[in-house]
Coordinates of C-alpha atoms in Angstrom, one line a residue:
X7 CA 191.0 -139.2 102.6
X8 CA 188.9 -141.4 104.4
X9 CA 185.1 -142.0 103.7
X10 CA 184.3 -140.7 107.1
X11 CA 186.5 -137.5 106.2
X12 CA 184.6 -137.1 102.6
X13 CA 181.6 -137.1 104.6
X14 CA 182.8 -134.3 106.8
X15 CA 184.0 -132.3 104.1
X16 CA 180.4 -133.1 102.4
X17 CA 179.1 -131.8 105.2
X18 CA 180.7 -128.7 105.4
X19 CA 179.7 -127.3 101.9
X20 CA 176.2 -128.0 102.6
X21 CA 176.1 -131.7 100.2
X22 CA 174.0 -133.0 102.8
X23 CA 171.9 -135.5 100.4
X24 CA 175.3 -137.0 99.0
X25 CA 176.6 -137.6 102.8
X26 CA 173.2 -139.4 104.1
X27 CA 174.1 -141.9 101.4
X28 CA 177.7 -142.0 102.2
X29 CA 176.9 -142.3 105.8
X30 CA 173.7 -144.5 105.8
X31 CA 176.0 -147.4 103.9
X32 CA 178.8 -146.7 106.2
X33 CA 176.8 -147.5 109.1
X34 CA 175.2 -151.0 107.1
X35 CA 178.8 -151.7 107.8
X36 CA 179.5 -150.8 110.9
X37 CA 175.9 -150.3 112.7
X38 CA 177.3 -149.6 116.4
X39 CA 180.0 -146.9 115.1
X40 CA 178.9 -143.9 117.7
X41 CA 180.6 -141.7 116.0
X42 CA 178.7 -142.2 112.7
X43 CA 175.2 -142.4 114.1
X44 CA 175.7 -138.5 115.8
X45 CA 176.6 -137.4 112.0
X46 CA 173.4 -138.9 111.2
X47 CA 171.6 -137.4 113.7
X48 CA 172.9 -134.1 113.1
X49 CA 172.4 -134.2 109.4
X50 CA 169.0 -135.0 110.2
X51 CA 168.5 -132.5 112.5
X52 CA 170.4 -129.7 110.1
X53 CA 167.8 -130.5 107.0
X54 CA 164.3 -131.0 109.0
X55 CA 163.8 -134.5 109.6
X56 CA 163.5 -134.9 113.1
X57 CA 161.8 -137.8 113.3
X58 CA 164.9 -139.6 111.9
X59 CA 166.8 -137.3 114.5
X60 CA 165.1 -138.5 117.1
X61 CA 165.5 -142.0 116.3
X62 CA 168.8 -142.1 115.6
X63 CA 169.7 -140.6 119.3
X64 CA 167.7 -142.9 120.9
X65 CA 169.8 -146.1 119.0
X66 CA 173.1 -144.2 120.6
X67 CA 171.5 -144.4 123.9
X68 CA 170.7 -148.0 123.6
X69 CA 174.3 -149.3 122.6
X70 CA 175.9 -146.9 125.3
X71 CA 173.8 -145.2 128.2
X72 CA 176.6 -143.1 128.8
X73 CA 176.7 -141.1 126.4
X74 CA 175.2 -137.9 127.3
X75 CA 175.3 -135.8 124.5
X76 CA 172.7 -137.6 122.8
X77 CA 170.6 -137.1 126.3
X78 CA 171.0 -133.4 125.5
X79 CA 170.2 -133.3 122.3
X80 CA 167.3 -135.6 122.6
X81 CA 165.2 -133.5 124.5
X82 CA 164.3 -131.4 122.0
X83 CA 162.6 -133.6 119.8
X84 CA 160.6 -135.3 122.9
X85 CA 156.7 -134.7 123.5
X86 CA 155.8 -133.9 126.6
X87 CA 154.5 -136.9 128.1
X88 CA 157.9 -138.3 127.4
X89 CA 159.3 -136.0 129.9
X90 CA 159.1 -137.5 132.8
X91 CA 160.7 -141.1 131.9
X92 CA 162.9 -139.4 130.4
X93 CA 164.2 -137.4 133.4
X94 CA 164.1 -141.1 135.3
X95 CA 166.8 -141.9 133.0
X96 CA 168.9 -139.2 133.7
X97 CA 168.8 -138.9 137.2
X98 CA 169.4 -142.6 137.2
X99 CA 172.5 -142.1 135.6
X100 CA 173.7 -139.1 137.7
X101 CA 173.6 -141.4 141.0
X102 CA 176.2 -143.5 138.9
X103 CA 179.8 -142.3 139.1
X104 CA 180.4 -140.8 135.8
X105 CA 183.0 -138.2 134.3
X106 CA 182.7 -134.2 135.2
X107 CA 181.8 -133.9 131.5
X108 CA 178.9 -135.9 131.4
X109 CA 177.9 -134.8 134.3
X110 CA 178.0 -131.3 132.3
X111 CA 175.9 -132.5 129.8
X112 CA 173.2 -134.3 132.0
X113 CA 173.2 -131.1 133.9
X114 CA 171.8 -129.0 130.7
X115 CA 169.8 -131.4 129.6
X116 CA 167.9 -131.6 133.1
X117 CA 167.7 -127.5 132.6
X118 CA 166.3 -128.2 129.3
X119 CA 163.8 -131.0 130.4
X120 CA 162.3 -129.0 133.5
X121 CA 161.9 -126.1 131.5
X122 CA 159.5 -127.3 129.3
X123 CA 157.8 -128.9 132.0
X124 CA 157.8 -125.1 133.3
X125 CA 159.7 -126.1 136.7
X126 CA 161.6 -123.2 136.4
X127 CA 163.5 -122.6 139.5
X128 CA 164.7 -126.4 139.2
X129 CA 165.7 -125.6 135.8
X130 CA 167.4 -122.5 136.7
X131 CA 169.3 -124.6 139.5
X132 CA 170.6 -126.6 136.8
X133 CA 171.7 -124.8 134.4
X134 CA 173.6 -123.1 137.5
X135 CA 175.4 -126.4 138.3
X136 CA 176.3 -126.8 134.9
X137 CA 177.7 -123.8 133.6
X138 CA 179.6 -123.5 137.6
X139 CA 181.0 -127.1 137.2
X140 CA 181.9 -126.3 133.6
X141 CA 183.9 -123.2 134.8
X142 CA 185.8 -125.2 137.4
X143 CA 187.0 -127.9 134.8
X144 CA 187.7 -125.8 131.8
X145 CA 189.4 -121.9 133.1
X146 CA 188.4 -119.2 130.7
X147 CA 190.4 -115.7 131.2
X148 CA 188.2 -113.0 130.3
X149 CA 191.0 -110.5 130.5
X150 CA 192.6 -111.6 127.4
X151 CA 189.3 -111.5 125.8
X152 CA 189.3 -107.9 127.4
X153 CA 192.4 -106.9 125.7
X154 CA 191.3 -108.2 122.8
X155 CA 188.5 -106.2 122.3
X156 CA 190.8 -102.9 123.9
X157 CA 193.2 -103.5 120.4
X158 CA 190.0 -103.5 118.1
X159 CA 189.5 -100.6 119.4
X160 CA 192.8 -98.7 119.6
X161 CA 193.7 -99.6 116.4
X162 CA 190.1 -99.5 114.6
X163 CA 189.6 -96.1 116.3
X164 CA 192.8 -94.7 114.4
X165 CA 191.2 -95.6 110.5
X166 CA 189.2 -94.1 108.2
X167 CA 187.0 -96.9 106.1
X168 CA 185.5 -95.6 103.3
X169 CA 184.5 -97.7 100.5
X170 CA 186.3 -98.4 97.6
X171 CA 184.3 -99.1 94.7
X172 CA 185.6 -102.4 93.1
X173 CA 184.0 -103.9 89.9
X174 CA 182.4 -107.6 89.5
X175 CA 182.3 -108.7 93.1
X176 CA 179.6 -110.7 94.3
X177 CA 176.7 -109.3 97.2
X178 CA 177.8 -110.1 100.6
X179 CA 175.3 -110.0 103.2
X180 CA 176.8 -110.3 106.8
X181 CA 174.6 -111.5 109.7
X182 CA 176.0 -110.3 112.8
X183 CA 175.0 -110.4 116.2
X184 CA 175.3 -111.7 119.5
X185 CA 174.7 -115.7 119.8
X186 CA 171.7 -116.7 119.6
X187 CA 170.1 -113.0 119.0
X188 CA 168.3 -114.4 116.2
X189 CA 171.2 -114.9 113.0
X190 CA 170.1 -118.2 112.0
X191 CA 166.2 -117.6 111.8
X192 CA 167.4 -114.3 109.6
X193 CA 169.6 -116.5 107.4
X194 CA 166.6 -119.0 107.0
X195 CA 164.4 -116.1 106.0
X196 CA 167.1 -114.7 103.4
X197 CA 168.3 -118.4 102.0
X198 CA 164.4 -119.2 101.0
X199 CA 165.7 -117.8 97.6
X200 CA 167.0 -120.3 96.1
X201 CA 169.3 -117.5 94.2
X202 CA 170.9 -116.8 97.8
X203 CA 173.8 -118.7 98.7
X204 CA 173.4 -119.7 102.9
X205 CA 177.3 -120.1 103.6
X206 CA 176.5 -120.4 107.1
X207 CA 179.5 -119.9 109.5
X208 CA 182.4 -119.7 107.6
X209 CA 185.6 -118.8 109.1
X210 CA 186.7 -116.4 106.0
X211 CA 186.8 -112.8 107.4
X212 CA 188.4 -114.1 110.3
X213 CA 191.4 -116.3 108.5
X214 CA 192.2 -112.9 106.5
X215 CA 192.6 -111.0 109.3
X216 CA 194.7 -113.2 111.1
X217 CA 196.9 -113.7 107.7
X218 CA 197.2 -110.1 106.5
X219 CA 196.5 -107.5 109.9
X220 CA 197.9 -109.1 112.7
X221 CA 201.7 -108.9 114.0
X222 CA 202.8 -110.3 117.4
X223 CA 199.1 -111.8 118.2
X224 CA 197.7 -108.2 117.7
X225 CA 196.4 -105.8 115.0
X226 CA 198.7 -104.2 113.4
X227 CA 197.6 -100.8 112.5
X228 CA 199.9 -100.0 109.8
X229 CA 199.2 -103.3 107.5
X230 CA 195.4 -102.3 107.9
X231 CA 196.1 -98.8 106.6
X232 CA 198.4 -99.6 103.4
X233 CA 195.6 -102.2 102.5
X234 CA 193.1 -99.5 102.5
X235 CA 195.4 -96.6 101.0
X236 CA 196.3 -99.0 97.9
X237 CA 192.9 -99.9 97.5
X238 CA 193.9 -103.6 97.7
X239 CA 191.0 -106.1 96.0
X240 CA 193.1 -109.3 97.0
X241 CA 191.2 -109.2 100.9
X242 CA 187.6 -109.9 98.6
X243 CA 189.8 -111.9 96.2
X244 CA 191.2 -114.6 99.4
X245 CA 187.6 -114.6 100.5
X246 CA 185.7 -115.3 97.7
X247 CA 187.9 -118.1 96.7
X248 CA 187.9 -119.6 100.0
X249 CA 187.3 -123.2 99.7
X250 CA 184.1 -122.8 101.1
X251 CA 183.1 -120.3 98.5
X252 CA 185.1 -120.6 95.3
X253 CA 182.4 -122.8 92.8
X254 CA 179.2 -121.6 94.2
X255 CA 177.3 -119.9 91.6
X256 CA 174.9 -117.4 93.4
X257 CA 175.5 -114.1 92.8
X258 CA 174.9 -113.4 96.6
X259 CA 175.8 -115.0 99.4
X260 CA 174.8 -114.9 103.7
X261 CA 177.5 -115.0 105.6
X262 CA 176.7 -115.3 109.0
X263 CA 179.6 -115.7 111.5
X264 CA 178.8 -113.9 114.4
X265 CA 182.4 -112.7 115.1
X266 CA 182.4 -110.6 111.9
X267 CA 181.0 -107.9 114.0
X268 CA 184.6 -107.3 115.2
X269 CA 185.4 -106.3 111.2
X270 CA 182.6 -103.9 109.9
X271 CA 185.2 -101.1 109.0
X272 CA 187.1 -104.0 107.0
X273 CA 184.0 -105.1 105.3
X274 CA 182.9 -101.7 104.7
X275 CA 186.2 -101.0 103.0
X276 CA 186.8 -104.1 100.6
X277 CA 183.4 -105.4 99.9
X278 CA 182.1 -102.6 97.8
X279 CA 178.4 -104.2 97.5
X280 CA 178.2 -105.6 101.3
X281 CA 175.2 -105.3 103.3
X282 CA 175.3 -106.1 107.1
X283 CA 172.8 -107.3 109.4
X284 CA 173.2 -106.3 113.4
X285 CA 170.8 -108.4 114.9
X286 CA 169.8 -106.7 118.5
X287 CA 167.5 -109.2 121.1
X288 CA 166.4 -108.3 124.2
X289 CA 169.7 -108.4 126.7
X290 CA 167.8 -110.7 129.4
X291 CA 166.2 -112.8 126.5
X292 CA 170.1 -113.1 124.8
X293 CA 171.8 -113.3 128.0
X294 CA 169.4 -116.2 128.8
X295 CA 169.8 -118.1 125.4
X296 CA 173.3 -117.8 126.1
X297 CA 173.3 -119.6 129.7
X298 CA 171.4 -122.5 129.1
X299 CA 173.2 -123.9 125.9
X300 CA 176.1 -126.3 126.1
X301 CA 178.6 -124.9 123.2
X302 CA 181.1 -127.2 121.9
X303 CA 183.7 -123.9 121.3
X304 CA 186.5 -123.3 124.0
X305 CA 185.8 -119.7 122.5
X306 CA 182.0 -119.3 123.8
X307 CA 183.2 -120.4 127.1
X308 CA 182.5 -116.9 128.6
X309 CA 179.1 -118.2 128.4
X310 CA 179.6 -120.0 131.5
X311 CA 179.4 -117.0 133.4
X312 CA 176.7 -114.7 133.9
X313 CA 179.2 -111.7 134.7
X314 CA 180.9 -112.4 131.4
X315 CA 178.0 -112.7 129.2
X316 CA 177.4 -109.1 130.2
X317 CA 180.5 -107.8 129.8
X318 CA 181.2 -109.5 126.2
X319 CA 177.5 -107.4 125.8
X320 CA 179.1 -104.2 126.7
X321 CA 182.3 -104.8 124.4
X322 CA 179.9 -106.2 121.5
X323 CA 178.0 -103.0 121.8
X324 CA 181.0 -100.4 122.4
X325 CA 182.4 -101.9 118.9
X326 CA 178.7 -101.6 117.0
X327 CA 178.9 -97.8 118.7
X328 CA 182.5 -97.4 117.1
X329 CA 181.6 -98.8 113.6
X330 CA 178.6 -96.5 113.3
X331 CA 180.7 -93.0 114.4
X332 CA 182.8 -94.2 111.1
X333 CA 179.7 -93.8 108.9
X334 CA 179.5 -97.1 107.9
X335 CA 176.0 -96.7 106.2
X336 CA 175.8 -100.5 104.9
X337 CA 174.7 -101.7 108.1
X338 CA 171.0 -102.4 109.7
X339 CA 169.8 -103.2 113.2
X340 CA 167.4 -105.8 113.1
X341 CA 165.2 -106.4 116.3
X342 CA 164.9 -109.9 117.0
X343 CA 161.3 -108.6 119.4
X344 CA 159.9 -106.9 116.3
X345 CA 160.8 -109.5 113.7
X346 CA 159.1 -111.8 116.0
X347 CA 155.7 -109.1 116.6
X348 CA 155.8 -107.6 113.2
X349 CA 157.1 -110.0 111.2
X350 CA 155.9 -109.3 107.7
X351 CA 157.0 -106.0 108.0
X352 CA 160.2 -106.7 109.1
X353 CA 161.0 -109.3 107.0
X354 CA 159.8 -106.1 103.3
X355 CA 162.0 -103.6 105.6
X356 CA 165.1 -106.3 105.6
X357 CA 164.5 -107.2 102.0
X358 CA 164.2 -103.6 100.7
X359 CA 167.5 -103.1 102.4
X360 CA 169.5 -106.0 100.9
X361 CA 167.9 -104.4 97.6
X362 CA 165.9 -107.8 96.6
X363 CA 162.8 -108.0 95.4
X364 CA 160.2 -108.7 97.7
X365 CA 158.1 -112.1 97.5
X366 CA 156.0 -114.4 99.4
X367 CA 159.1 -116.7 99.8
X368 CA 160.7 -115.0 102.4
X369 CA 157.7 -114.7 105.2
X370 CA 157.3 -118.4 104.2
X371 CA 160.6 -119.8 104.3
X372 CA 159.9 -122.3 107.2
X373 CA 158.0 -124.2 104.0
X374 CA 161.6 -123.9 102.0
X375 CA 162.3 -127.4 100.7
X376 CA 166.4 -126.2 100.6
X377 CA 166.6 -124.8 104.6
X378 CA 169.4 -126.5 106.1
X379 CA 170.3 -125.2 109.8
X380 CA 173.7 -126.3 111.4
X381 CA 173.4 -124.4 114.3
X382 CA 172.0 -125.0 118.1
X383 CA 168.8 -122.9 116.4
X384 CA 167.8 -125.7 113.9
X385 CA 164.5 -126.7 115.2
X386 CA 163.5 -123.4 116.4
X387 CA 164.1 -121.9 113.1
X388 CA 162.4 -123.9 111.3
X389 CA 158.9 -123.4 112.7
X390 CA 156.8 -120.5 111.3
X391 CA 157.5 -117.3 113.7
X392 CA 155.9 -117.3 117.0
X393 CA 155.0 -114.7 118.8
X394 CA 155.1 -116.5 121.7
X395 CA 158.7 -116.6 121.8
X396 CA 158.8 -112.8 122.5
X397 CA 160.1 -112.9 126.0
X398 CA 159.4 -116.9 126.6
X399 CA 162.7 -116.5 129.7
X400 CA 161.3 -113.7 131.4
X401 CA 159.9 -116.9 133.9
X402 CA 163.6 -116.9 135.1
X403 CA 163.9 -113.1 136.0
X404 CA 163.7 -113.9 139.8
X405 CA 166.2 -116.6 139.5
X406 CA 169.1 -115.2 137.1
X407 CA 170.9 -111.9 137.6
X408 CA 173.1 -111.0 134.9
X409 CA 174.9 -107.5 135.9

């Protein structure tokens, strides 16, 4: 394994103090290694030090002014009056011929930029050119995504999932929702106890699924049903001891993989003390959040169309619908708008739920030392709840339609 890959793997299970080091002499070594500086920066960006973020993006702009990602991710940490310059840059660099998928990124980062300098028709425009051009170079068939969701259902439709009552597992609390319908900032608020394990988003549900239910690319009814029938522990067994899981030492854990929400009937039935979180945003808010944000995942790509984003909404909700006719009681719709407007008491209602005791922790947890965010949320989340951010898109209802 190489030092770089150590770093990764340090990385992924959340070591992020024993990876600065490993990174920070790496890059003594080898000071212009791109590669090594946008760890940094994203480390920095995942635990709160944005300052060092910010820095360490602007040194991968000096030693190569191509390299647009760190233009995109820049702009977050900018003050306004650096604005302006900074969109001199990028418009600069535009006029020069450059690769469709820079061009992508300079694109959404321009959207970004004039929307905090609240040009928002410009910035509409943009993010426009950006998600079209990324379209046209990277295909995306939503039908398959389609029948996708049509065997969930089928098959899901035909099962009973009633829980079984194992012994000795750990609490599971899954964070569900749409993208950016407010997970991360719920996981912050949960992992402020230091007695919660944050897991992030861990592949696990999904890996067990495709290992033990699926035959020929598709659910397979049958190997779902015998599971449940035999009252098979080994599903919570392969989870737990996961990689990513096996030697933590929290009794519970926040699990917040977005695409779990295909699996409630599973979780319901193997996870005997699971609690799941639906987090519900305002569609034009979500659908918005959605549009303007660059993923790196070929999966997300229906994001690139605003016809899709509302279908994957209709499909994401007809599935939620399905799950609750089962009687899967475990479960809680949390509103992004009233977690935002009422936050104290949403944050006791969500508490008394996961059946933890209350404390000042949790409507504080922007002041957690521990609060590492890996996702495109990481600055946002980390700022004490604003009520500002209610409806802070509804400036591009006359320039976005997304039916």
């Amino acid at each position: 394994m190489t030092e770089l890959d150590k770093i990764k793997q340090l990385l992924q299970f959340n070591k992020f103090l024993e990876a600065e080091k490993l990174l920070q002499k790496l890059i003594l070594n080898t000071p212009q290694n791109l590669e090594q500086l946008m760890l940094l920066a994203g480390l920095y960006r995942s635990i709160g030090k944005f300052n060092e973020a910010k820095k360490t993006y602007r040194r991968i702009i000096e030693l190569d002014s191509a390299y647009t990602v760190a233009y995109r991710l820049l702009i977050d940490f900018l003050d306004e009056n650096e604005l302006s310059d900074f969109e001199k840059k990028i418009t600069t660099l535009i006029s020069k011929e450059i690769s469709d998928e820079k061009l992508i990124d300079l694109y959404f980062s321009l959207g970004i930029l004039n929307e905090k300098l609240k040009k928002y028709k410009l910035s509409s425009d943009y993010f426009t050119k950006a998600n079209n051009l990324k379209r046209k170079i990277t295909p995306f068939n939503f039908n398959n995504l389609e029948k996708h969701f049509q065997n969930l259902k089928d098959v899901f439709s035909k099962l009973s999932f009633k829980k079984i009552n194992y012994q000795n597992q750990k609490k599971i609390i899954f964070i569900i929702g749409l993208p950016r319908s407010g997970t991360s900032l719920v996981e912050s608020i949960l992992g402020s106890n230091k007695n919660i394990y944050r897991a992030g988003e861990i592949p696990n549900l999904k890996k067990i699924i495709r290992e033990n239910f699926v035959s020929d690319g598709l659910l397979d009814f049958d190997k779902i049903n015998n599971k449940i029938n035999n009252k098979d522990n080994s599903i919570y067994d392969h989870y737990i001891n996961d990689t990513n899981l096996k030697n933590i030492k929290e009794n519970v854990v926040t699990d917040k993989n977005t695409e779990n929400f295909k699996f409630l009937g599973i979780i319901n039935a193997f996870f005997t003390n699971s609690k799941i979180i639906n987090c519900v945003r305002d569609p034009f808010e979500n659908f918005c959040s959605l549009y303007k944000i660059n993923f790196n995942s070929s999966g997300l790509n229906w994001t690139n169309s605003k016809k899709e984003i509302f279908m994957y909404h209709k499909n994401y909700f007809e599935l939620i619908d399905l799950w609750k006719s089962k009687n899967i009681n475990n479960i809680i719709d949390l509103k992004y708008e009233e977690l935002l407007s009422d936050s104290v008491n949403t944050i006791n209602k969500l508490i008394d739920f996961c059946d933890l005791d209350r404390n000042d922790d949790y409507i504080n947890f922007h002041n957690s030392n521990s609060l590492i965010i890996k996702t495109a949320s990481a600055n946002q989340a980390r700022k004490p709840i604003q009520k500002a951010n209610i409806y802070k898109y509804k400036h591009f209802k006359d320039y976005f339609d997304f039916n």
